[in-house]
CSV table of C-alpha atoms and ligand atoms in Angstrom, one decimal:
chain,number,residue,atom,x,y,z
N,460,MET,CA,-9.9,-44.6,49.6
N,461,VAL,CA,-11.8,-44.4,46.4
N,462,THR,CA,-9.1,-45.4,44.4
N,463,LYS,CA,-7.4,-48.5,45.7
N,464,LEU,CA,-10.5,-49.8,47.2
N,465,THR,CA,-9.9,-52.5,49.8
N,466,PHE,CA,-13.1,-53.9,51.0
N,467,LYS,CA,-13.5,-55.4,54.4
N,468,ASP,CA,-13.3,-59.1,54.5
N,469,ASN,CA,-17.0,-59.5,55.1
N,470,SER,CA,-18.0,-57.3,52.2
N,471,PRO,CA,-19.9,-58.9,49.3
N,472,HIS,CA,-17.3,-57.6,46.9
N,473,PHE,CA,-14.6,-59.4,48.7
N,474,LEU,CA,-16.6,-62.5,48.7
N,475,ILE,CA,-17.4,-62.2,45.0
N,476,LYS,CA,-13.8,-61.7,44.3
N,477,LYS,CA,-12.7,-64.7,46.3
N,478,LEU,CA,-15.6,-66.9,45.2
N,479,LEU,CA,-15.4,-66.1,41.5
N,480,PRO,CA,-12.6,-68.6,40.6
N,481,PHE,CA,-14.1,-71.3,42.9
N,482,ALA,CA,-17.5,-70.7,41.3
N,483,LEU,CA,-16.0,-71.1,37.8
N,484,TYR,CA,-14.4,-74.4,38.9
N,485,ALA,CA,-17.7,-75.5,40.4
N,486,ILE,CA,-19.6,-74.7,37.3
N,487,ILE,CA,-17.5,-77.0,35.1
N,488,PRO,CA,-18.3,-80.3,36.8
N,489,LEU,CA,-21.9,-79.2,37.1
N,490,LEU,CA,-22.0,-78.7,33.3
N,491,LEU,CA,-20.4,-82.0,32.7
N,492,PHE,CA,-22.9,-83.6,35.0
N,493,ARG,CA,-25.9,-82.0,33.2
N,494,LEU,CA,-24.4,-83.0,29.9
N,495,TYR,CA,-24.3,-86.6,31.1
N,496,ILE,CA,-27.9,-86.8,32.3
N,497,HIS,CA,-29.5,-84.4,29.7
N,498,PRO,CA,-29.4,-84.3,26.0
N,499,ILE,CA,-27.0,-81.8,24.3
N,500,HIS,CA,-29.6,-79.1,23.6
N,501,SER,CA,-30.2,-78.4,27.2
N,502,PHE,CA,-26.5,-77.8,27.7
N,503,LYS,CA,-26.5,-75.3,24.9
N,504,GLU,CA,-29.3,-73.4,26.6
N,505,GLN,CA,-27.4,-73.2,29.9
N,506,VAL,CA,-24.1,-71.8,28.5
N,507,PRO,CA,-25.3,-68.3,27.6
N,508,ARG,CA,-27.0,-67.8,30.9
N,509,ILE,CA,-24.0,-68.9,32.9
N,510,LYS,CA,-21.8,-66.7,30.7
N,511,GLU,CA,-24.0,-63.8,31.4
N,512,GLN,CA,-23.9,-64.4,35.2
N,513,VAL,CA,-20.2,-64.7,35.2
N,514,SER,CA,-19.7,-61.5,33.2
N,515,GLU,CA,-22.1,-59.6,35.5
N,516,GLN,CA,-19.9,-60.7,38.5
N,517,LYS,CA,-16.8,-59.8,36.7
N,518,LYS,CA,-18.2,-56.3,36.0
N,519,ILE,CA,-18.8,-55.8,39.8
N,520,VAL,CA,-15.3,-57.0,40.6
N,521,GLU,CA,-13.8,-54.7,37.9
N,522,ILE,CA,-15.7,-51.6,39.2
N,523,ALA,CA,-14.8,-52.5,42.8
N,524,SER,CA,-11.1,-52.6,42.1
N,525,CYS,CA,-10.7,-49.7,39.7
N,526,ASP,CA,-8.1,-47.1,40.7
N,527,TYR,CA,-9.8,-43.8,39.6
N,528,THR,CA,-6.7,-41.7,40.4
N,529,ASN,CA,-4.6,-43.3,37.8
N,530,GLY,CA,-5.5,-42.2,34.3
N,531,ASN,CA,-5.4,-39.6,31.6
N,532,TRP,CA,-7.6,-37.0,30.0
N,533,VAL,CA,-8.8,-38.0,26.6
N,534,HIS,CA,-10.7,-36.1,23.9
N,535,ASP,CA,-14.5,-36.4,24.2
N,536,LYS,CA,-16.7,-35.0,21.5
N,537,LEU,CA,-19.9,-35.4,23.7
N,538,GLY,CA,-19.2,-32.4,25.8
N,539,PRO,CA,-20.8,-31.5,29.2
N,540,LEU,CA,-24.3,-32.5,30.4
N,541,TYR,CA,-25.3,-28.8,31.0
N,542,ASN,CA,-24.3,-25.3,30.3
N,543,GLY,CA,-24.8,-21.8,31.7
N,544,THR,CA,-28.1,-21.4,29.8
N,545,ASN,CA,-29.9,-24.5,31.0
N,546,CYS,CA,-28.5,-24.4,34.6
N,547,ASN,CA,-29.2,-21.3,36.6
N,548,THR,CA,-27.5,-22.2,39.9
N,549,ILE,CA,-24.0,-21.5,38.6
N,550,LYS,CA,-22.2,-18.8,40.7
N,551,GLU,CA,-21.3,-15.8,38.7
N,552,GLY,CA,-17.5,-16.1,39.1
N,553,GLN,CA,-17.5,-19.7,37.7
N,554,ASN,CA,-19.8,-19.1,34.7
N,555,CYS,CA,-16.9,-18.9,32.3
N,556,ILE,CA,-18.6,-19.3,28.9
N,557,SER,CA,-21.4,-16.7,29.8
N,558,HIS,CA,-18.6,-14.4,30.9
N,559,GLY,CA,-17.0,-14.5,27.5
N,560,ARG,CA,-14.3,-17.1,27.8
N,561,PRO,CA,-13.7,-17.6,24.0
N,562,ASP,CA,-12.0,-21.1,23.9
N,563,MET,CA,-14.4,-24.0,24.4
N,564,GLY,CA,-11.9,-26.8,23.9
N,565,PHE,CA,-11.6,-27.3,27.7
N,566,LEU,CA,-15.2,-28.7,27.7
N,567,TYR,CA,-14.4,-31.7,25.5
N,568,TRP,CA,-12.3,-34.0,27.7
N,569,ARG,CA,-13.1,-37.0,29.7
N,570,TRP,CA,-11.2,-38.7,32.5
N,571,LYS,CA,-10.1,-42.2,31.5
N,572,PRO,CA,-8.8,-44.3,34.4
N,573,LYS,CA,-6.3,-46.9,33.2
N,574,GLN,CA,-8.2,-49.9,34.6
N,575,CYS,CA,-11.8,-49.1,33.7
N,576,ASN,CA,-14.1,-46.6,32.1
N,577,LEU,CA,-15.6,-43.8,34.2
N,578,PRO,CA,-19.3,-43.7,33.1
N,579,ARG,CA,-20.9,-40.4,32.3
N,580,PHE,CA,-22.8,-38.9,35.2
N,581,GLN,CA,-26.3,-40.6,35.4
N,582,PRO,CA,-28.6,-38.1,37.2
N,583,LEU,CA,-31.3,-40.6,37.7
N,584,GLN,CA,-29.0,-43.2,39.3
N,585,PHE,CA,-27.8,-40.5,41.6
N,586,LEU,CA,-31.4,-39.4,42.5
N,587,ASN,CA,-32.5,-42.9,43.1
N,588,ILE,CA,-29.7,-43.7,45.5
N,589,LEU,CA,-30.3,-40.6,47.5
N,590,SER,CA,-34.1,-40.5,47.4
N,591,ASN,CA,-35.6,-39.5,50.8
N,592,LYS,CA,-32.2,-38.4,52.0
N,593,HIS,CA,-30.3,-35.3,53.0
N,594,LEU,CA,-26.9,-34.7,51.3
N,595,ALA,CA,-24.7,-31.9,52.8
N,596,PHE,CA,-21.6,-30.3,51.4
N,597,VAL,CA,-19.5,-28.8,54.1
N,598,GLY,CA,-16.3,-26.7,53.8
N,599,ASP,CA,-14.9,-23.8,51.9
N,600,SER,CA,-15.6,-22.5,48.4
N,601,MET,CA,-14.4,-25.7,46.8
N,602,ALA,CA,-17.2,-27.5,48.6
N,603,ARG,CA,-19.6,-25.0,47.1
N,604,ASN,CA,-17.9,-25.3,43.6
N,605,GLN,CA,-18.5,-29.1,43.7
N,606,LEU,CA,-22.0,-28.7,45.0
N,607,GLU,CA,-22.9,-26.3,42.2
N,608,SER,CA,-21.5,-28.7,39.6
N,609,LEU,CA,-23.7,-31.4,41.1
N,610,LEU,CA,-26.8,-29.3,41.1
N,611,CYS,CA,-26.3,-28.6,37.4
N,612,LEU,CA,-25.6,-32.2,36.6
N,613,ILE,CA,-28.8,-33.2,38.3
N,614,SER,CA,-30.9,-30.4,37.0
N,615,SER,CA,-30.9,-31.9,33.5
N,616,VAL,CA,-33.6,-34.4,34.9
N,617,SER,CA,-35.0,-32.7,38.0
N,618,THR,CA,-35.2,-29.1,39.0
N,619,PRO,CA,-34.0,-28.1,42.5
N,620,VAL,CA,-36.1,-25.7,44.6
N,621,LEU,CA,-34.2,-23.4,46.9
N,622,VAL,CA,-35.9,-23.9,50.3
N,623,CYS,CA,-33.6,-22.1,52.7
N,624,ARG,CA,-30.9,-19.5,52.6
N,625,ASP,CA,-29.2,-18.0,55.5
N,626,GLY,CA,-26.3,-15.7,56.4
N,627,ASP,CA,-24.4,-13.2,54.3
N,628,ASP,CA,-23.2,-14.3,50.9
N,629,ASN,CA,-25.2,-17.5,51.0
N,630,LYS,CA,-23.2,-19.1,53.8
N,631,PHE,CA,-26.0,-21.8,54.1
N,632,ARG,CA,-28.4,-22.9,51.4
N,633,LYS,CA,-30.7,-25.9,51.0
N,634,TRP,CA,-32.4,-27.2,47.9
N,635,HIS,CA,-35.2,-29.7,47.6
N,636,PHE,CA,-35.7,-32.1,44.7
N,637,PRO,CA,-39.4,-32.9,44.9
N,638,SER,CA,-39.1,-35.7,42.3
N,639,HIS,CA,-37.1,-37.8,44.7
N,640,ASN,CA,-37.7,-36.1,48.0
N,641,LEU,CA,-34.0,-35.3,48.2
N,642,ASN,CA,-32.5,-32.4,50.1
N,643,VAL,CA,-29.1,-31.0,49.2
N,644,SER,CA,-27.5,-28.4,51.4
N,645,VAL,CA,-24.2,-26.5,51.6
N,646,PHE,CA,-22.6,-25.2,54.8
N,647,TRP,CA,-19.9,-22.6,54.8
N,648,SER,CA,-17.2,-23.8,57.3
N,649,PRO,CA,-13.8,-23.1,55.9
N,650,PHE,CA,-11.9,-24.9,58.7
N,651,LEU,CA,-14.5,-27.5,59.6
N,652,VAL,CA,-13.4,-26.9,63.2
N,653,LYS,CA,-14.4,-23.9,65.1
N,654,GLY,CA,-12.8,-20.7,64.0
N,655,VAL,CA,-13.0,-16.9,63.5
N,656,GLU,CA,-12.3,-15.8,59.9
N,657,LYS,CA,-10.0,-12.9,59.3
N,658,ASN,CA,-12.0,-9.6,58.9
N,659,VAL,CA,-11.5,-5.9,58.9
N,660,ASN,CA,-10.6,-6.0,62.6
N,661,LEU,CA,-8.5,-9.2,62.6
N,662,ASN,CA,-5.7,-9.8,60.1
N,663,HIS,CA,-5.4,-13.5,60.7
N,664,ASN,CA,-7.7,-16.5,61.2
N,665,LYS,CA,-8.2,-18.0,64.6
N,666,LEU,CA,-8.7,-21.8,64.7
N,667,PHE,CA,-9.9,-23.8,67.7
N,668,LEU,CA,-8.7,-27.3,66.8
N,669,ASP,CA,-10.5,-29.4,69.4
N,670,SER,CA,-14.1,-29.0,68.3
N,671,ILE,CA,-16.0,-28.9,65.1
N,672,ASP,CA,-17.8,-25.8,63.9
N,673,GLY,CA,-21.3,-25.6,65.3
N,674,ARG,CA,-22.7,-24.1,62.1
N,675,TRP,CA,-22.7,-27.6,60.6
N,676,GLY,CA,-22.2,-29.7,63.7
N,677,GLY,CA,-25.6,-28.6,64.9
N,678,GLU,CA,-27.2,-30.2,61.9
N,679,LEU,CA,-25.1,-33.3,61.8
N,680,ASP,CA,-27.8,-35.6,63.1
N,681,ASP,CA,-30.0,-34.8,60.2
N,682,MET,CA,-27.5,-35.7,57.4
N,683,ASP,CA,-27.5,-39.0,55.5
N,684,MET,CA,-24.4,-38.2,53.5
N,685,VAL,CA,-21.8,-35.5,53.9
N,686,VAL,CA,-19.1,-34.3,51.5
N,687,LEU,CA,-16.2,-32.5,53.3
N,688,SER,CA,-13.9,-30.3,51.3
N,689,LEU,CA,-11.3,-27.9,52.6
N,690,GLY,CA,-7.7,-26.7,52.4
N,691,HIS,CA,-7.1,-23.3,50.9
N,692,TRP,CA,-8.1,-21.3,54.0
N,693,TYR,CA,-5.3,-23.2,55.9
N,694,LEU,CA,-2.7,-21.3,53.8
N,695,HIS,CA,-3.7,-18.0,55.3
N,696,PRO,CA,-2.1,-16.3,58.4
N,697,ALA,CA,-3.6,-17.9,61.5
N,698,VAL,CA,-3.3,-18.5,65.2
N,699,TYR,CA,-4.0,-22.0,66.5
N,700,TYR,CA,-5.7,-22.8,69.8
N,701,GLU,CA,-6.3,-26.1,71.5
N,702,GLY,CA,-8.2,-26.0,74.7
N,703,ASN,CA,-6.9,-23.0,76.6
N,704,THR,CA,-3.4,-23.1,75.1
N,705,ILE,CA,-2.0,-21.5,72.0
N,706,LEU,CA,-0.3,-24.1,69.9
N,707,GLY,CA,1.4,-21.6,67.7
N,708,CYS,CA,0.7,-19.7,64.5
N,709,HIS,CA,1.3,-19.6,60.8
N,710,TYR,CA,2.8,-16.3,59.5
N,711,CYS,CA,1.9,-14.0,62.4
N,712,PRO,CA,4.7,-11.4,62.6
N,713,GLY,CA,4.2,-9.0,65.5
N,714,LEU,CA,2.5,-11.7,67.6
N,715,ASN,CA,4.8,-13.5,69.9
N,716,HIS,CA,3.8,-17.1,68.8
N,717,THR,CA,5.8,-19.9,67.4
N,718,GLU,CA,5.5,-20.5,63.7
N,719,ILE,CA,4.3,-24.1,63.3
N,720,GLY,CA,3.2,-24.1,59.6
N,721,PHE,CA,-0.2,-25.5,58.6
N,722,TYR,CA,0.3,-29.2,57.8
N,723,ASP,CA,0.1,-30.5,61.4
N,724,VAL,CA,-3.0,-28.3,62.2
N,725,PHE,CA,-4.6,-29.4,59.0
N,726,ARG,CA,-4.2,-33.0,60.1
N,727,LYS,CA,-5.5,-32.1,63.6
N,728,ALA,CA,-8.6,-30.5,62.1
N,729,TRP,CA,-9.4,-33.6,60.0
N,730,ARG,CA,-8.8,-35.8,63.0
N,731,THR,CA,-11.2,-33.8,65.2
N,732,THR,CA,-13.8,-33.7,62.5
N,733,LEU,CA,-13.7,-37.3,61.5
N,734,ASP,CA,-13.5,-38.5,65.2
N,735,THR,CA,-16.5,-36.4,66.0
N,736,LEU,CA,-18.4,-37.9,63.1
N,737,LEU,CA,-17.5,-41.4,64.1
N,738,ARG,CA,-18.4,-40.8,67.8
N,739,ARG,CA,-21.7,-39.1,67.0
N,740,ARG,CA,-22.9,-41.1,64.0
N,741,GLY,CA,-20.7,-44.2,63.6
N,742,ASN,CA,-21.1,-45.9,67.0
N,743,GLY,CA,-24.1,-47.0,68.9
N,744,ILE,CA,-27.3,-48.7,67.9
N,745,VAL,CA,-29.8,-46.0,67.6
N,746,GLY,CA,-29.8,-43.3,64.9
N,747,LYS,CA,-29.5,-43.5,61.1
N,748,PRO,CA,-26.3,-44.4,59.2
N,749,ILE,CA,-24.1,-41.8,57.5
N,750,ASP,CA,-21.9,-41.9,54.4
N,751,VAL,CA,-18.9,-39.6,54.4
N,752,ILE,CA,-16.8,-38.4,51.4
N,753,VAL,CA,-13.6,-36.6,51.9
N,754,THR,CA,-12.7,-34.6,48.8
N,755,THR,CA,-8.9,-34.3,48.7
N,756,PHE,CA,-7.0,-31.0,48.1
N,757,SER,CA,-7.9,-29.1,45.0
N,758,PRO,CA,-4.7,-27.7,43.3
N,759,SER,CA,-4.5,-24.2,41.9
N,760,HIS,CA,-2.5,-23.1,38.8
N,761,PHE,CA,-1.1,-19.6,39.2
N,762,GLU,CA,1.8,-18.8,36.9
N,763,GLY,CA,3.4,-15.5,37.6
N,764,GLU,CA,1.4,-12.7,39.1
N,765,TRP,CA,-2.2,-13.3,40.0
N,766,ASP,CA,-3.4,-9.9,38.8
N,767,LYS,CA,-1.7,-9.9,35.4
N,768,ALA,CA,-3.3,-11.3,32.2
N,769,GLY,CA,-2.2,-14.9,31.6
N,770,ALA,CA,-2.1,-16.0,35.2
N,771,CYS,CA,-3.5,-19.4,34.2
N,772,PRO,CA,-3.3,-19.4,30.4
N,773,LYS,CA,-3.5,-23.1,29.6
N,774,LYS,CA,-6.0,-24.2,26.9
N,775,GLU,CA,-5.6,-27.9,27.2
N,776,PRO,CA,-5.0,-30.5,29.9
N,777,PHE,CA,-1.4,-31.7,30.7
N,778,LYS,CA,-0.5,-35.0,29.2
N,779,ALA,CA,0.5,-38.1,31.1
N,780,GLY,CA,3.8,-37.5,32.9
N,781,GLU,CA,3.8,-33.7,32.1
N,782,ARG,CA,2.7,-32.7,35.5
N,783,GLU,CA,2.7,-34.6,38.7
N,784,VAL,CA,1.2,-33.8,42.1
N,785,GLU,CA,4.0,-32.5,44.3
N,786,GLY,CA,5.0,-30.1,47.1
N,787,MET,CA,2.2,-28.6,49.0
N,788,ASP,CA,-0.6,-30.1,46.8
N,789,GLU,CA,0.8,-33.6,47.5
N,790,GLU,CA,1.2,-33.0,51.2
N,791,MET,CA,-2.3,-31.7,51.6
N,792,ARG,CA,-3.7,-34.5,49.5
N,793,ARG,CA,-1.9,-37.1,51.5
N,794,ILE,CA,-3.1,-35.8,54.9
N,795,GLY,CA,-6.7,-36.1,53.7
N,796,VAL,CA,-6.2,-39.6,52.4
N,797,GLU,CA,-4.3,-40.8,55.5
N,798,GLU,CA,-6.9,-39.5,57.9
N,799,VAL,CA,-9.6,-41.4,56.0
N,800,GLU,CA,-7.5,-44.5,56.2
N,801,MET,CA,-7.2,-43.9,59.9
N,802,VAL,CA,-11.0,-43.8,60.4
N,803,LYS,CA,-11.2,-47.1,58.5
N,804,ARG,CA,-8.7,-48.7,60.8
N,805,LYS,CA,-10.6,-47.4,63.8
N,806,ILE,CA,-13.7,-49.0,62.5
N,807,ASN,CA,-11.9,-52.3,61.7
N,808,ASN,CA,-10.3,-52.4,65.2
N,809,ASN,CA,-13.7,-51.9,66.7
N,810,GLY,CA,-15.1,-55.1,65.2
N,811,GLY,CA,-15.5,-53.9,61.6
N,812,SER,CA,-19.1,-52.8,61.7
N,813,SER,CA,-20.1,-49.2,61.9
N,814,LYS,CA,-23.0,-47.0,60.7
N,815,LEU,CA,-20.4,-44.8,59.2
N,816,ARG,CA,-18.9,-45.5,55.8
N,817,ILE,CA,-16.1,-43.3,54.5
N,818,GLU,CA,-14.0,-42.9,51.3
N,819,ALA,CA,-11.5,-40.3,50.1
N,820,LEU,CA,-12.5,-38.7,46.8
N,821,ASP,CA,-8.9,-38.4,45.6
N,822,ILE,CA,-9.2,-35.8,42.9
N,823,THR,CA,-5.9,-34.0,43.3
N,824,ARG,CA,-4.0,-35.8,40.5
N,825,LEU,CA,-6.7,-35.6,37.9
N,826,SER,CA,-7.2,-31.9,38.8
N,827,VAL,CA,-3.6,-31.0,38.7
N,828,MET,CA,-3.6,-32.0,35.1
N,829,ARG,CA,-6.3,-29.4,34.3
N,830,GLY,CA,-4.6,-26.0,34.4
N,831,ASP,CA,-7.1,-25.1,31.6
N,832,GLY,CA,-10.2,-25.6,33.8
N,833,HIS,CA,-10.1,-22.3,35.9
N,834,PRO,CA,-12.0,-19.1,35.2
N,835,GLY,CA,-8.8,-17.0,35.2
N,836,PRO,CA,-9.9,-13.5,34.1
N,837,TYR,CA,-13.4,-14.7,33.3
N,838,MET,CA,-14.3,-14.7,37.0
N,839,HIS,CA,-15.6,-11.3,35.9
N,840,ALA,CA,-17.9,-10.8,32.8
N,841,PHE,CA,-16.1,-9.8,29.7
N,842,PRO,CA,-12.8,-8.7,31.4
N,843,PHE,CA,-11.3,-7.5,28.1
N,844,ALA,CA,-14.3,-5.6,26.7
N,845,ASN,CA,-12.2,-2.4,26.9
N,846,GLY,CA,-8.9,-3.9,25.9
N,847,VAL,CA,-6.3,-5.7,28.0
N,848,GLY,CA,-5.5,-3.4,31.0
N,849,GLU,CA,-2.4,-3.3,33.1
N,850,ARG,CA,-4.1,-5.3,35.9
N,851,VAL,CA,-6.8,-8.0,35.7
N,852,GLN,CA,-8.0,-10.2,38.6
N,853,ASN,CA,-7.6,-13.9,37.9
N,854,ASP,CA,-9.2,-16.9,39.6
N,855,CYS,CA,-6.9,-19.9,39.1
N,856,VAL,CA,-8.3,-21.7,42.1
N,857,HIS,CA,-11.9,-22.5,41.5
N,858,TRP,CA,-13.2,-24.4,38.4
N,859,CYS,CA,-15.4,-23.3,35.5
N,860,LEU,CA,-18.9,-24.8,35.3
N,861,PRO,CA,-19.2,-26.9,33.3
N,862,GLY,CA,-15.6,-28.1,33.6
N,863,PRO,CA,-13.3,-30.7,35.1
N,864,ILE,CA,-14.9,-30.5,38.5
N,865,ASP,CA,-17.9,-32.4,37.0
N,866,THR,CA,-15.6,-35.4,37.0
N,867,TRP,CA,-15.3,-35.3,40.8
N,868,ASN,CA,-19.1,-35.9,41.0
N,869,GLU,CA,-18.9,-38.7,38.4
N,870,ILE,CA,-16.4,-40.5,40.6
N,871,MET,CA,-18.4,-39.8,43.7
N,872,LEU,CA,-21.4,-41.5,42.0
N,873,GLU,CA,-19.3,-44.6,41.4
N,874,VAL,CA,-18.4,-44.7,45.1
N,875,MET,CA,-22.0,-44.4,46.0
N,876,LYS,CA,-22.9,-47.2,43.5
N,877,ARG,CA,-20.3,-49.4,45.2
N,878,TRP,CA,-21.8,-48.6,48.6
N,879,GLU,CA,-25.3,-49.5,47.2
N,880,ALA,CA,-24.0,-52.8,45.9
N,881,GLN,CA,-22.7,-53.5,49.4
N,882,THR,CA,-26.0,-52.7,51.0
N,883,GLN,CA,-28.1,-54.8,48.6
N,884,PRO,CA,-25.8,-57.6,47.6
N,885,ARG,CA,-26.8,-59.3,44.4
N,886,SER,CA,-27.3,-63.0,44.4
N,887,GLN,CA,-24.0,-64.9,44.6
N,888,VAL,CA,-22.9,-67.1,41.7
N,889,SER,CA,-25.2,-70.1,42.1
C,1031,NAG,C1,-27.0,-25.3,26.2
C,1031,NAG,O1,-27.6,-26.5,26.1
C,1031,NAG,C2,-28.8,-26.5,25.3
C,1031,NAG,C3,-29.5,-27.8,25.4
C,1031,NAG,O2,-28.7,-28.8,26.0
C,1031,NAG,C4,-28.5,-26.1,23.9
C,1031,NAG,O3,-29.7,-26.1,23.1
C,1031,NAG,C5,-27.8,-24.7,23.9
C,1031,NAG,O4,-27.5,-24.4,22.6
C,1031,NAG,C6,-26.6,-24.7,24.8
C,1031,NAG,N1,-26.1,-23.4,24.9
C,1031,NAG,C7,-24.8,-23.1,24.7
C,1031,NAG,C8,-24.4,-21.7,24.9
C,1031,NAG,O5,-24.0,-24.0,24.5
C,1032,NAG,C1,-36.0,-31.7,53.5
C,1032,NAG,O1,-36.1,-30.4,54.0
C,1032,NAG,C2,-37.4,-30.0,54.4
C,1032,NAG,C3,-37.3,-28.5,54.8
C,1032,NAG,O2,-36.3,-28.2,55.6
C,1032,NAG,C4,-37.8,-30.9,55.5
C,1032,NAG,O3,-39.1,-30.5,56.0
C,1032,NAG,C5,-37.8,-32.3,55.1
C,1032,NAG,O4,-38.1,-33.2,56.1
C,1032,NAG,C6,-36.5,-32.7,54.5
C,1032,NAG,N1,-36.5,-34.0,53.9
C,1032,NAG,C7,-35.5,-34.9,54.0
C,1032,NAG,C8,-35.7,-36.2,53.3
C,1032,NAG,O5,-34.5,-34.6,54.6
C,1033,NAG,C1,7.5,-13.8,74.0
C,1033,NAG,O1,7.3,-15.1,74.5
C,1033,NAG,C2,8.4,-15.6,75.3
C,1033,NAG,C3,8.1,-17.0,75.7
C,1033,NAG,O2,6.8,-17.3,75.8
C,1033,NAG,C4,8.6,-14.7,76.5
C,1033,NAG,O3,9.7,-15.1,77.3
C,1033,NAG,C5,8.8,-13.2,76.0
C,1033,NAG,O4,8.8,-12.3,77.1
C,1033,NAG,C6,7.6,-12.8,75.1
C,1033,NAG,N1,7.9,-11.5,74.5
C,1033,NAG,C7,7.1,-10.5,74.4
C,1033,NAG,C8,7.5,-9.3,73.8
C,1033,NAG,O5,5.9,-10.7,74.8
């Protein structure tokens, strides 16, 4: 996972890590030897260069081993890279400042992992890594939320052009960044596997757990990188199918099915999805490689009733130790992380080389500390224009843009930079 990155034994990082102490030992006799056959001024010239090389290698090792999940939110006077005025792709419901949210304090925090610093998002680095590629976000509205954060982060240096739009309510959209010939798309697929969403004629979801949803599966061969994000739709009433059998249901009174909860089927859905990716894109010799990011479960912060004022009233992040990931949030997070580890094991057991790379983007803990980051009543514009009413809708699930969800993309860029360093290994300590 992103976090406690363990590189395969043949990865350059692992080599660097292993070789670093040996390289240092090797340098000392070399220096002594040079000192012996050359006058002292030559030695002085050598030292800064060697120091520089060593510190460069140390930096790579540090980045490679940083646990991004373990950290704190610290004050940051710089503030976000964008706002609702200079980014026009923010969905209405998440445009909190434009909707009259009065407190701005929630914008001035930065995630500080214990072991390293998380760099501010560098749009150009991102664009360069993904030039001539197709990045797809697939999942529910959290996938869309993360995508919209990314579009805004990038739009400070390059303007996206919307090239396709399909389905009701923007179920599929694709943008093109002409500056780097990058395509970014978003696919609505709230279960990842096949399913029928509840609607006016159906009071529960139907999930078919043995195959992936064709709405994105049909485009899979075209993608170079895919970000998968889901969870919240699994909490709704549903009936679960596998092949021709009904496995059971979650909260389906009136239907004669066994209640089986949603954890096991959530795991099955990940298994089906990731196995399909591995089979179709990870094995074999032909076809292009694919990078897969699994965003872990995004926690919500309802306190009390969802349609009363003050449903998510926080104005500041939780401090270290004040709020931990637990209960359903932790269970859902763990399933995502474990299924990613499972894919890595399958790749390792299969000789260690695959055209598929995968990491978990483990954002649950840093997000659980940000009860202040949701739109709350500002999902609608100026909700208190006529005073505080008896009832007001609150969104304590999605994240304001700008807001803490921007950090998810900052960490994702770090993962991509590590992958880049693996693809183009820098010269070893010489
Ligand atoms: C948005 O950002 C622009 C430039 O970065 C700045 O000039 C403007 O004042 C900001 N608007 C708000 C509402 O913060
Ligand atoms: C981007 O999308 C356009 C339009 O669908 C397509 O013609 C082009 O080949 C795509 N480019 C990449 C790099 O995927
Ligand atoms: C419910 O299912 C059980 C076992 O499958 C069956 O024996 C029973 O007749 C069913 N009841 C109804 C009302 O369909």
